[in-house]
CSV table of C-alpha atoms and ligand atoms in Angstrom, one decimal:
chain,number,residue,atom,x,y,z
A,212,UNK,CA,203.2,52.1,112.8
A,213,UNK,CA,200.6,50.0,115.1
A,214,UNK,CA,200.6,46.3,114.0
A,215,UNK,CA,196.8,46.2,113.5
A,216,UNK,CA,197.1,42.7,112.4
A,217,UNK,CA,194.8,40.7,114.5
A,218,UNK,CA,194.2,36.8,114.5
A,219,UNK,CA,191.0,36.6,112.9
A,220,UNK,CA,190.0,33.0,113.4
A,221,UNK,CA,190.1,33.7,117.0
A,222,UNK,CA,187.2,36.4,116.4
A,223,UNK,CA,185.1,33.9,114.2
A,224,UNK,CA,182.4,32.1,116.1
A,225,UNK,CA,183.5,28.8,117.4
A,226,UNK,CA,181.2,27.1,114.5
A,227,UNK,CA,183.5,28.7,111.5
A,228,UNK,CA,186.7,28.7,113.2
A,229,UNK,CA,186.5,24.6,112.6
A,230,UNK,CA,185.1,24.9,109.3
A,231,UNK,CA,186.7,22.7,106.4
A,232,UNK,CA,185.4,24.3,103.3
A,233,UNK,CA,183.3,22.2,100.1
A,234,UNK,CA,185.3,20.7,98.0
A,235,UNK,CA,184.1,21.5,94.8
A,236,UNK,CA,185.1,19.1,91.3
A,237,UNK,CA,187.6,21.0,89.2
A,238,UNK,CA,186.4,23.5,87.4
A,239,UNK,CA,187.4,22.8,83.5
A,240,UNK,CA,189.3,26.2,83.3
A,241,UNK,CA,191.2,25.4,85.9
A,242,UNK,CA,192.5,22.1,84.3
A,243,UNK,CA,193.0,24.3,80.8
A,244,UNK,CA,195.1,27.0,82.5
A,245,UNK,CA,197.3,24.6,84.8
A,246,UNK,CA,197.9,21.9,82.4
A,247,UNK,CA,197.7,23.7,79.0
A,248,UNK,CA,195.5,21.8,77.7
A,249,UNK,CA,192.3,22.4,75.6
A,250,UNK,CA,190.5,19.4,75.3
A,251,UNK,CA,189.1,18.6,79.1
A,252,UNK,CA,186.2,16.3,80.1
A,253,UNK,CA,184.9,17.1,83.2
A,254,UNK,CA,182.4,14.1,85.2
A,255,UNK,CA,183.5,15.4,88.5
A,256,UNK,CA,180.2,17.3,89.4
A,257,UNK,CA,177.2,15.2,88.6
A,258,UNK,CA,175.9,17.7,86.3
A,259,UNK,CA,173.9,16.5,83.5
A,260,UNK,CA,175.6,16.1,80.4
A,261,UNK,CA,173.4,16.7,77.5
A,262,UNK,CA,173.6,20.5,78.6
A,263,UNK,CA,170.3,22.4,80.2
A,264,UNK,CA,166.8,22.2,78.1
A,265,UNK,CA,166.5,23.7,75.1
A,266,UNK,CA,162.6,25.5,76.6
A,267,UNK,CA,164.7,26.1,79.6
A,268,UNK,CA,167.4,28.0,77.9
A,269,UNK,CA,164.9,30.0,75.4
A,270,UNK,CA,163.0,30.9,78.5
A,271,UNK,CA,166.0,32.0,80.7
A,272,UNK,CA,167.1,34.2,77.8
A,273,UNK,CA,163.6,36.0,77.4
A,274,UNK,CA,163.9,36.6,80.8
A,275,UNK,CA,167.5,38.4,80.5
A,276,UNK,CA,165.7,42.1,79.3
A,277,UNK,CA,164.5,42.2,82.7
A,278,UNK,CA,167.4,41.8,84.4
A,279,UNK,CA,167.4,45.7,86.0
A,280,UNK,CA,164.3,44.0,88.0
A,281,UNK,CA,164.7,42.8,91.7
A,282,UNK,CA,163.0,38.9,91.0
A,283,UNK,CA,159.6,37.8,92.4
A,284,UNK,CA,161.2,37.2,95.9
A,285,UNK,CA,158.3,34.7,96.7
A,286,UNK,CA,159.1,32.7,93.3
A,287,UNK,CA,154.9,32.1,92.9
A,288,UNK,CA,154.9,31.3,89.7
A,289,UNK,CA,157.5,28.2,89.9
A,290,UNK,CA,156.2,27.8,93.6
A,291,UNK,CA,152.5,27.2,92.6
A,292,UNK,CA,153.9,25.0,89.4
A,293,UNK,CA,156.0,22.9,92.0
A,294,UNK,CA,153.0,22.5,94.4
A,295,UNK,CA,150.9,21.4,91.7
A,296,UNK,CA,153.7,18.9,90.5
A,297,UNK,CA,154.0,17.8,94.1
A,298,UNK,CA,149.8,17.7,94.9
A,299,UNK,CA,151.3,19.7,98.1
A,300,UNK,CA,149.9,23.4,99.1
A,301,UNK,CA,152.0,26.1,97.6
A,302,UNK,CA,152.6,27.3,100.9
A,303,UNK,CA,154.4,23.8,101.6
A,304,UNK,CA,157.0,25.0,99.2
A,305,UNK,CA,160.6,27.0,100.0
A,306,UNK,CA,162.5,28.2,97.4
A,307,UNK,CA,166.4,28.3,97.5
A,308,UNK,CA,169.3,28.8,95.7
A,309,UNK,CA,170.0,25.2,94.9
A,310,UNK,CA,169.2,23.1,97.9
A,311,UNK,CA,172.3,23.4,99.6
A,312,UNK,CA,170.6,26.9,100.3
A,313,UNK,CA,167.8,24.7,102.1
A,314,UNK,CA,169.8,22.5,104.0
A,315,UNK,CA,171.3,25.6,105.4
A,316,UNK,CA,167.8,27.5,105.7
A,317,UNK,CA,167.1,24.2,107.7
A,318,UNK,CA,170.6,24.6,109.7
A,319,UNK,CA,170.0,28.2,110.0
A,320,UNK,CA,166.3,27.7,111.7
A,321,UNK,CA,166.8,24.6,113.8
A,322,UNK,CA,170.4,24.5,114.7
A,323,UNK,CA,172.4,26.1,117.1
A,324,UNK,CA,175.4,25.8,119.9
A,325,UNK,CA,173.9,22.7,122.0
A,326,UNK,CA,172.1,21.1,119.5
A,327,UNK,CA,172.7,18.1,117.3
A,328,UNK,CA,172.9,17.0,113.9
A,329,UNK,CA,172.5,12.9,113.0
A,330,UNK,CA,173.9,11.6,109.3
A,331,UNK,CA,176.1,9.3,108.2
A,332,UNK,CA,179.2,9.1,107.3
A,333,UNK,CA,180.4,8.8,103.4
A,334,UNK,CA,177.1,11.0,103.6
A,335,UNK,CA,177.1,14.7,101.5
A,336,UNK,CA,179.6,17.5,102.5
A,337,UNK,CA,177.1,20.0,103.0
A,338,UNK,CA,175.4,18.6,105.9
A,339,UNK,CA,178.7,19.0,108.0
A,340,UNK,CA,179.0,22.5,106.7
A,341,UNK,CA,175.9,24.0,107.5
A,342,UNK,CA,175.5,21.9,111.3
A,343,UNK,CA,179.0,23.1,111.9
A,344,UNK,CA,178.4,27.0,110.8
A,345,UNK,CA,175.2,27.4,113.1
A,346,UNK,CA,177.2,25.9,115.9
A,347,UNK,CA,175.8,23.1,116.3
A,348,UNK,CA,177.3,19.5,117.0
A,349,UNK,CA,177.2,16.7,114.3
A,350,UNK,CA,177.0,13.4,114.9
A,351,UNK,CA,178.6,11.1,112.5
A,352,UNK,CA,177.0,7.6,112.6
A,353,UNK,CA,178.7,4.6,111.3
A,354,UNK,CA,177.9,3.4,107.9
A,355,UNK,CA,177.0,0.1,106.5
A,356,UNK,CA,180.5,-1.9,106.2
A,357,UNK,CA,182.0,-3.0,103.0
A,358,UNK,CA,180.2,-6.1,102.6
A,359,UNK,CA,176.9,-4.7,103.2
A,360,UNK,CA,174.4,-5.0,99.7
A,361,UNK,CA,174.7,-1.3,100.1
A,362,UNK,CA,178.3,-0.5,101.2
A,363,UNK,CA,179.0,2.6,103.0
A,364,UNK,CA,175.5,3.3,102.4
A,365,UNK,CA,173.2,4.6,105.6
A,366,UNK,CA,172.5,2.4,108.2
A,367,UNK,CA,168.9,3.7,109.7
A,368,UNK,CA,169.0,1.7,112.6
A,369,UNK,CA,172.7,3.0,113.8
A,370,UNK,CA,171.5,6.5,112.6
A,371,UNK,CA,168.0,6.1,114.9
A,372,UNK,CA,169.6,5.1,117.8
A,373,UNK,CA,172.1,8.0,117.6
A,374,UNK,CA,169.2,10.5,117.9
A,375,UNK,CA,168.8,11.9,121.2
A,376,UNK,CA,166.9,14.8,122.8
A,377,UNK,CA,169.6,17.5,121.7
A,378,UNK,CA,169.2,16.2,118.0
A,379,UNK,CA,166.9,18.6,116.3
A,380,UNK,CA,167.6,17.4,112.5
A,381,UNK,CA,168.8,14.1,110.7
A,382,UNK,CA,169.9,14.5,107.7
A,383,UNK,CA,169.5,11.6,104.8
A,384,UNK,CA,170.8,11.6,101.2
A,385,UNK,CA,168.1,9.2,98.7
A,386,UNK,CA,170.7,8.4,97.1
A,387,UNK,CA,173.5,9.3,98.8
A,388,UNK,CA,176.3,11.2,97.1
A,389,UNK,CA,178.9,10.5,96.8
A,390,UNK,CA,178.6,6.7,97.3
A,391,UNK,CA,175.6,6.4,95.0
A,392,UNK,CA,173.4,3.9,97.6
A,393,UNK,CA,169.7,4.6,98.3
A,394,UNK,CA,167.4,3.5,100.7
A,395,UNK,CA,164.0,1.6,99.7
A,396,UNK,CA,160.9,2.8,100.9
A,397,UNK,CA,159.5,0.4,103.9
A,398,UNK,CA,163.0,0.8,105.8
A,399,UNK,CA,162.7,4.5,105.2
A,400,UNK,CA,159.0,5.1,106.4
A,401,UNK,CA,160.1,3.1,109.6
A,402,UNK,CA,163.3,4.9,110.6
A,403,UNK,CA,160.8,8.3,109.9
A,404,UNK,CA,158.0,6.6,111.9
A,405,UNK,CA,160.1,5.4,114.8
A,406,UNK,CA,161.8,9.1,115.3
A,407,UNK,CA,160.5,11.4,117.5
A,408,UNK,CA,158.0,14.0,115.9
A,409,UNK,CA,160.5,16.8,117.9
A,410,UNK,CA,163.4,15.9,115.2
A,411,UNK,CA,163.3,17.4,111.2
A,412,UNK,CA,164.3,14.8,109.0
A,413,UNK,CA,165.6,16.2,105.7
A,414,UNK,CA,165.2,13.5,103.1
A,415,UNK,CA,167.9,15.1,100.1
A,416,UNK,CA,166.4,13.8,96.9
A,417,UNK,CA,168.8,15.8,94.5
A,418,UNK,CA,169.2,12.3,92.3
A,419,UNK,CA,165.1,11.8,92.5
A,420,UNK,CA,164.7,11.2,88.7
A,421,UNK,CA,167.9,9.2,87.8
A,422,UNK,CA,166.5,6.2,90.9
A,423,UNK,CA,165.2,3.4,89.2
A,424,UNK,CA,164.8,0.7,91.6
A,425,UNK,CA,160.9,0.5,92.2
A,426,UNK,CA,161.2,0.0,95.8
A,427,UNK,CA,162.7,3.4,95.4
A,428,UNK,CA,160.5,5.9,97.4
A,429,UNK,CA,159.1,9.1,96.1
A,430,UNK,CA,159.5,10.9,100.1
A,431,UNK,CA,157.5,14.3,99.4
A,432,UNK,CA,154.2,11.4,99.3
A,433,UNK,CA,154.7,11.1,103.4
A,434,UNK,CA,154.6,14.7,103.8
A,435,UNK,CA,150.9,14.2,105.2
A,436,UNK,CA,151.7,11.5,107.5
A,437,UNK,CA,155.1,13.5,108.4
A,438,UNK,CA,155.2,16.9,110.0
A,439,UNK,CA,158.7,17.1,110.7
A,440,UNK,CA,159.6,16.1,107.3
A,441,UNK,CA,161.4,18.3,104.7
A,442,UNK,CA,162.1,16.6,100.9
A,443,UNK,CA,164.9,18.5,99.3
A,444,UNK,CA,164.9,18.4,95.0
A,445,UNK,CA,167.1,20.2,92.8
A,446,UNK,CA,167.4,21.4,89.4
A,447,UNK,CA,171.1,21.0,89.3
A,448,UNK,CA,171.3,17.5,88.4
A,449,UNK,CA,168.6,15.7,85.9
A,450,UNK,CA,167.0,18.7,85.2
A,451,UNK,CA,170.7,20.4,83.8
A,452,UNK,CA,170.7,23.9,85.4
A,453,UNK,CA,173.6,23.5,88.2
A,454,UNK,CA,174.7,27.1,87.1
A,455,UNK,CA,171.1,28.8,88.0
A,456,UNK,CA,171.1,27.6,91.3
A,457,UNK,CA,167.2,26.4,91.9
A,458,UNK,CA,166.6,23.7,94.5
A,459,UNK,CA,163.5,23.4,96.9
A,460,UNK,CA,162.2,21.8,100.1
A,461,UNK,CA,158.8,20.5,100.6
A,462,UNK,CA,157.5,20.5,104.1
A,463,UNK,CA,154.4,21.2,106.6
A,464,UNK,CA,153.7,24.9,106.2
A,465,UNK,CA,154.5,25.7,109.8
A,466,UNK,CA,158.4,24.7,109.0
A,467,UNK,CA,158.5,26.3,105.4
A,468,UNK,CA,157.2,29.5,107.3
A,469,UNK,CA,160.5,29.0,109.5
A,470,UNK,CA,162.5,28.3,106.6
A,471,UNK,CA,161.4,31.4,104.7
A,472,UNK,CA,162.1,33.7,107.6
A,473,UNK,CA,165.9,32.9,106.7
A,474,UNK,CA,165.9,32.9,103.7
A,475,UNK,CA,167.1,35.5,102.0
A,476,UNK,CA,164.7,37.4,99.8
A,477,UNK,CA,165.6,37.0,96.3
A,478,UNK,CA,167.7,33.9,97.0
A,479,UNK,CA,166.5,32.8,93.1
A,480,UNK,CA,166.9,35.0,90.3
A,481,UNK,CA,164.3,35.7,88.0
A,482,UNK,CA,166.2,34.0,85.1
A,483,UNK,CA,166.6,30.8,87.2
A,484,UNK,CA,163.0,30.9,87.9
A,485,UNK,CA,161.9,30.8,84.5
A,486,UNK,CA,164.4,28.5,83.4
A,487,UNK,CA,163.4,25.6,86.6
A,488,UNK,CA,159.4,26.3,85.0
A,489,UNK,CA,160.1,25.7,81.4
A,490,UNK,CA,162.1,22.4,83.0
A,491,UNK,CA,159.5,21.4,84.8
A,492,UNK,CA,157.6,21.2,81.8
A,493,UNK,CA,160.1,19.7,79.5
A,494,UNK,CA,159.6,15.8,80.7
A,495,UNK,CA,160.6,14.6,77.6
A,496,UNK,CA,164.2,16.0,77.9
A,497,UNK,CA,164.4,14.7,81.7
A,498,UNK,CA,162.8,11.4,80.0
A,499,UNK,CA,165.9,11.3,77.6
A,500,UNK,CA,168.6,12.6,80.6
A,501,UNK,CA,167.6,10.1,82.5
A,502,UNK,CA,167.8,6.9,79.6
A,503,UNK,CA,170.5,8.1,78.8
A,504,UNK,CA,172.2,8.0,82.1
A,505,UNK,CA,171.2,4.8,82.8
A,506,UNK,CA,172.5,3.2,79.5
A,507,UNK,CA,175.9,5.1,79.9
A,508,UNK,CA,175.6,4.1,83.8
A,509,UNK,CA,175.3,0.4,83.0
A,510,UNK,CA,178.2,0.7,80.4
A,511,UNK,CA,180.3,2.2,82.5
A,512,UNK,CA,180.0,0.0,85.5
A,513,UNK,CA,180.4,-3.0,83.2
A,514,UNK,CA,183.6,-1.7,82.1
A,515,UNK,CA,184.8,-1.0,85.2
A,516,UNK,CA,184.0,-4.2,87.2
A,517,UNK,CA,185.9,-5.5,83.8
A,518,UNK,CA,189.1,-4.1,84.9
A,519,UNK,CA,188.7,-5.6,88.9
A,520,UNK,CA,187.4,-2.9,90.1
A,521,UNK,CA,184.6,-2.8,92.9
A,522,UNK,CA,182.0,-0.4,92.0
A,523,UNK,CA,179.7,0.7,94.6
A,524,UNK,CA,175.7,0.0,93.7
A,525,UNK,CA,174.4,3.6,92.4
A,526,UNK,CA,170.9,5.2,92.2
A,527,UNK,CA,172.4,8.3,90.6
A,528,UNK,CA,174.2,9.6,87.7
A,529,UNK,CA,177.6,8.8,88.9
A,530,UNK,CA,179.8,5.8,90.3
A,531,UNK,CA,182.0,5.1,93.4
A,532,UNK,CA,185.0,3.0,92.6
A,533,UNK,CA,187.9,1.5,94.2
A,534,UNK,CA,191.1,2.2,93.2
A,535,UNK,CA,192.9,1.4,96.2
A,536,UNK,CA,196.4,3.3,97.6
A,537,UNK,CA,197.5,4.5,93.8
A,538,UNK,CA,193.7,6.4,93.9
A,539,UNK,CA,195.2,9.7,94.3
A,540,UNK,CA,198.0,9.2,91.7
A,541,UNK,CA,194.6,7.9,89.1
A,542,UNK,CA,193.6,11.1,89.8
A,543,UNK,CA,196.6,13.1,89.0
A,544,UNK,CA,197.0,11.0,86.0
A,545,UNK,CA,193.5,10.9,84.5
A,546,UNK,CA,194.1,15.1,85.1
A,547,UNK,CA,197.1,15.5,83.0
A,548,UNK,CA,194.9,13.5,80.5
A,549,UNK,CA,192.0,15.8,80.6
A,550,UNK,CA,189.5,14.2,82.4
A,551,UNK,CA,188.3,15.7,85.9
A,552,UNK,CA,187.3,12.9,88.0
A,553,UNK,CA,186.5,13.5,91.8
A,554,UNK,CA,188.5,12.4,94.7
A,555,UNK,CA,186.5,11.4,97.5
A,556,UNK,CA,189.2,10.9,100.1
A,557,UNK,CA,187.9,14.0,102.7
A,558,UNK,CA,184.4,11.5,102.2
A,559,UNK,CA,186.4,9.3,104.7
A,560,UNK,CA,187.0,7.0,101.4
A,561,UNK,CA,189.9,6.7,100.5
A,562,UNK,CA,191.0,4.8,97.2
A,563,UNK,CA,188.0,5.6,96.0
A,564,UNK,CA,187.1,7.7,92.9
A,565,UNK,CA,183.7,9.3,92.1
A,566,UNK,CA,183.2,9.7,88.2
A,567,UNK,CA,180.1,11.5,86.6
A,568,UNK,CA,178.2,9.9,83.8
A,569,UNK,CA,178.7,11.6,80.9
A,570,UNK,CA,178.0,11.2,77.2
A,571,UNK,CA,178.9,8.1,75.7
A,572,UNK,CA,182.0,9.5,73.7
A,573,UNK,CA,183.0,11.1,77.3
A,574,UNK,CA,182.6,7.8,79.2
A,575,UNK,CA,184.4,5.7,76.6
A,576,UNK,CA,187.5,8.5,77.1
A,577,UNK,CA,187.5,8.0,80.2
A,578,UNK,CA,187.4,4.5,80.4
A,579,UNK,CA,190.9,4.2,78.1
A,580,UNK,CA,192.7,7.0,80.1
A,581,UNK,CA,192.2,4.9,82.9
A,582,UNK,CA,193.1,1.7,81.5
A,583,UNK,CA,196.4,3.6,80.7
A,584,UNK,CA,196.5,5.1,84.4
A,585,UNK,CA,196.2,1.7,85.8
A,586,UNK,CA,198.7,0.0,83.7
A,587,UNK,CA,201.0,3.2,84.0
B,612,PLP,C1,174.3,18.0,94.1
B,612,PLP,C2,173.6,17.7,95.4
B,612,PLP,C3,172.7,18.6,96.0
B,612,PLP,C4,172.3,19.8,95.2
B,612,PLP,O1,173.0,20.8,95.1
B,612,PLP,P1,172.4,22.2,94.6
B,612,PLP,O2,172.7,23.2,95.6
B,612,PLP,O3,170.9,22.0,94.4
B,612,PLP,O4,173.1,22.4,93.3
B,612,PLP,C5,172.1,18.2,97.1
B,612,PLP,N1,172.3,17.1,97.7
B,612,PLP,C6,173.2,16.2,97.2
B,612,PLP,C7,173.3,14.9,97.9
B,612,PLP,C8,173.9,16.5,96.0
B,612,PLP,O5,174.7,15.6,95.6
């Protein structure tokens, strides 16, 4: 018979064919089924630990009986409730299904073969992706060196002056995962005022409610001043519902328009919709999430710059340390141990280690499987 086999990466467009997937952390099942074992921590996602709301889980599951229903493809309900949150017009507001589906929404509308994408390096995976699958051409600026107060966190004034006029989106990460560095307002509102108007500067805020430090800014306030400026959130993280897949951008209602023509149109189930309202109205379990990440951070950094490691400064609800060349073995070794940590060597770090807040009796686990790693 005909060989019909064909080499299908040649057929991909140019964009895929160089692709490296996301690396997602290790899904607990995973580490159960290889391993046998049955008693697995995982802090390799950044998800929040306590679990998702108790008002948003009640409201997801009234929602469940209408599950033969096509959503509310327009989301107004949670749109209108963000907008109101946000003092922005609900027309200023794109739904997605988390905010990666936004950063790609943003790819998808402003990106293309000839065109340019400015972040950083160490900077999130997804920014790569999405420049890279509409063909466009990322530009990879140099971080801030080791010795920096913020080490291999964005450096504005490198990432400004690799704009040109083929770069149609920068991309910044407030904090950044996965090194865990922020940026403070006045150096932000500069780089945004000193780029051209022509250039749509995502500002990722998906750790928004775990930043503490005061000079930290709250971006979605410039939208007036800003045109070309689109504030990513998320309820994956603080707000505990990675599973449902809810994130947002908040922008000028010419560039939502452009975002929503991409979009696809029930990108957010009805189920995640009404569990990201009852969140939104649940601050007092954000309140607690986010106290009790930033006891448990402050513990955990402690005990790590107790066994000599450095530990990179974090806004988020998660910590960059260096392990150095054994890193990758740490890893293996913390696995077979139970506890999912997450490499973040293809984040051009190597001998580092990211590792998720979790709940105190998770954290202190941790901690004493890698004591026994690094004596091991
Ligand atoms: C986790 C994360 C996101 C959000 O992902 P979702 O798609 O909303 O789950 C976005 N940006 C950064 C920097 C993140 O770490």
């Amino acid at each position: 018979m005909l060989d019909r086999t064909v080499d299908f990466t040649e057929l991909a467009v140019a964009g895929v064919r160089a692709l490296q997937p996301y690396q997602p952390g290790k899904p607990e099942s995973d580490l159960k089924r290889e391993y046998g074992l049955d008693d697995v921590i995982k802090l390799a996602s950044n998800e929040n630990p306590m679990g998702p709301g108790a008002r948003a889980v009640e409201a997801a599951s009234a929602e469940l009986g209408g599950a033969h229903r096509y959503p509310d493809g327009a989301a107004f309900v949670l749109r209108h409730a963000l907008a109101k949150q946000h003092g922005v017009d609900p027309l200023q507001v794109t739904l997605g299904n988390g905010s990666n589906d936004v950063l790609s929404l943003v790819a998808n509308a402003f990106l293309e073969p000839g065109r340019e994408a400015v972040f950083s390096a160490h900077a999130f995976a997804v920014y790569p992706i999405v420049t890279q699958a509409a063909g466009a051409s990322a530009v990879v600026v140099p971080a801030n060196d080791a010795s920096h107060p913020m080490p291999f966190g964005h450096d504005l004034a490198a990432m400004a002056a690799a704009v040109t006029e083929r770069t149609r989106v920068v991309f910044v990460a407030n904090p950044n995962n996965p090194t865990g560095t922020w940026l403070q307002a006045e150096p932000l509102r500069a780089f945004l005022e000193g780029l051209a108007p022509e250039v749509i500067a995502v500002v990722d805020e998906a750790y928004f409610e775990y930043a503490d430090d005061p000079e930290y800014p709250d971006a979605s306030r410039w939208l007036q001043d800003f045109p070309n400026l689109v504030v990513t959130r998320t309820f994956s993280k603080a707000h505990g519902l990675a599973a449902f897949r809810v994130g947002y951008g908040l922008s000028h209602p010419a560039v939502a328009d452009l975002l929503n023509r991409v979009r696809q149109p029930f990108n957010v189930s009805s189920v995640a919709q009404a569990a990201a309202l009852a969140s939104l109205g649940d601050q007092d379990y954000i309140a607690q999430s986010v106290a009790l990440n930033r006891e448990q951070r402050d513990w955990l950094c402690h005990e790590l710059q107790a066994l000599g490691l450095q530990v990179l400064p974090s806004a988020g609800n998660f910590l960059c340390f260096r392990v150095g060349e054994q890193a990758d073995a740490v890893y293996e070794g913390l696995l077979r141990r139970g506890v999912i940590l997450r490499p973040v060597a293809n984040y051009a770090l190597p001998g580092f280690l990211r590792v998720t807040v979790g709940l105190p009796a998770e954290n202190a686990r941790f901690v004493e499987a890698l004591k026994s790693e690094l004596q091991a």
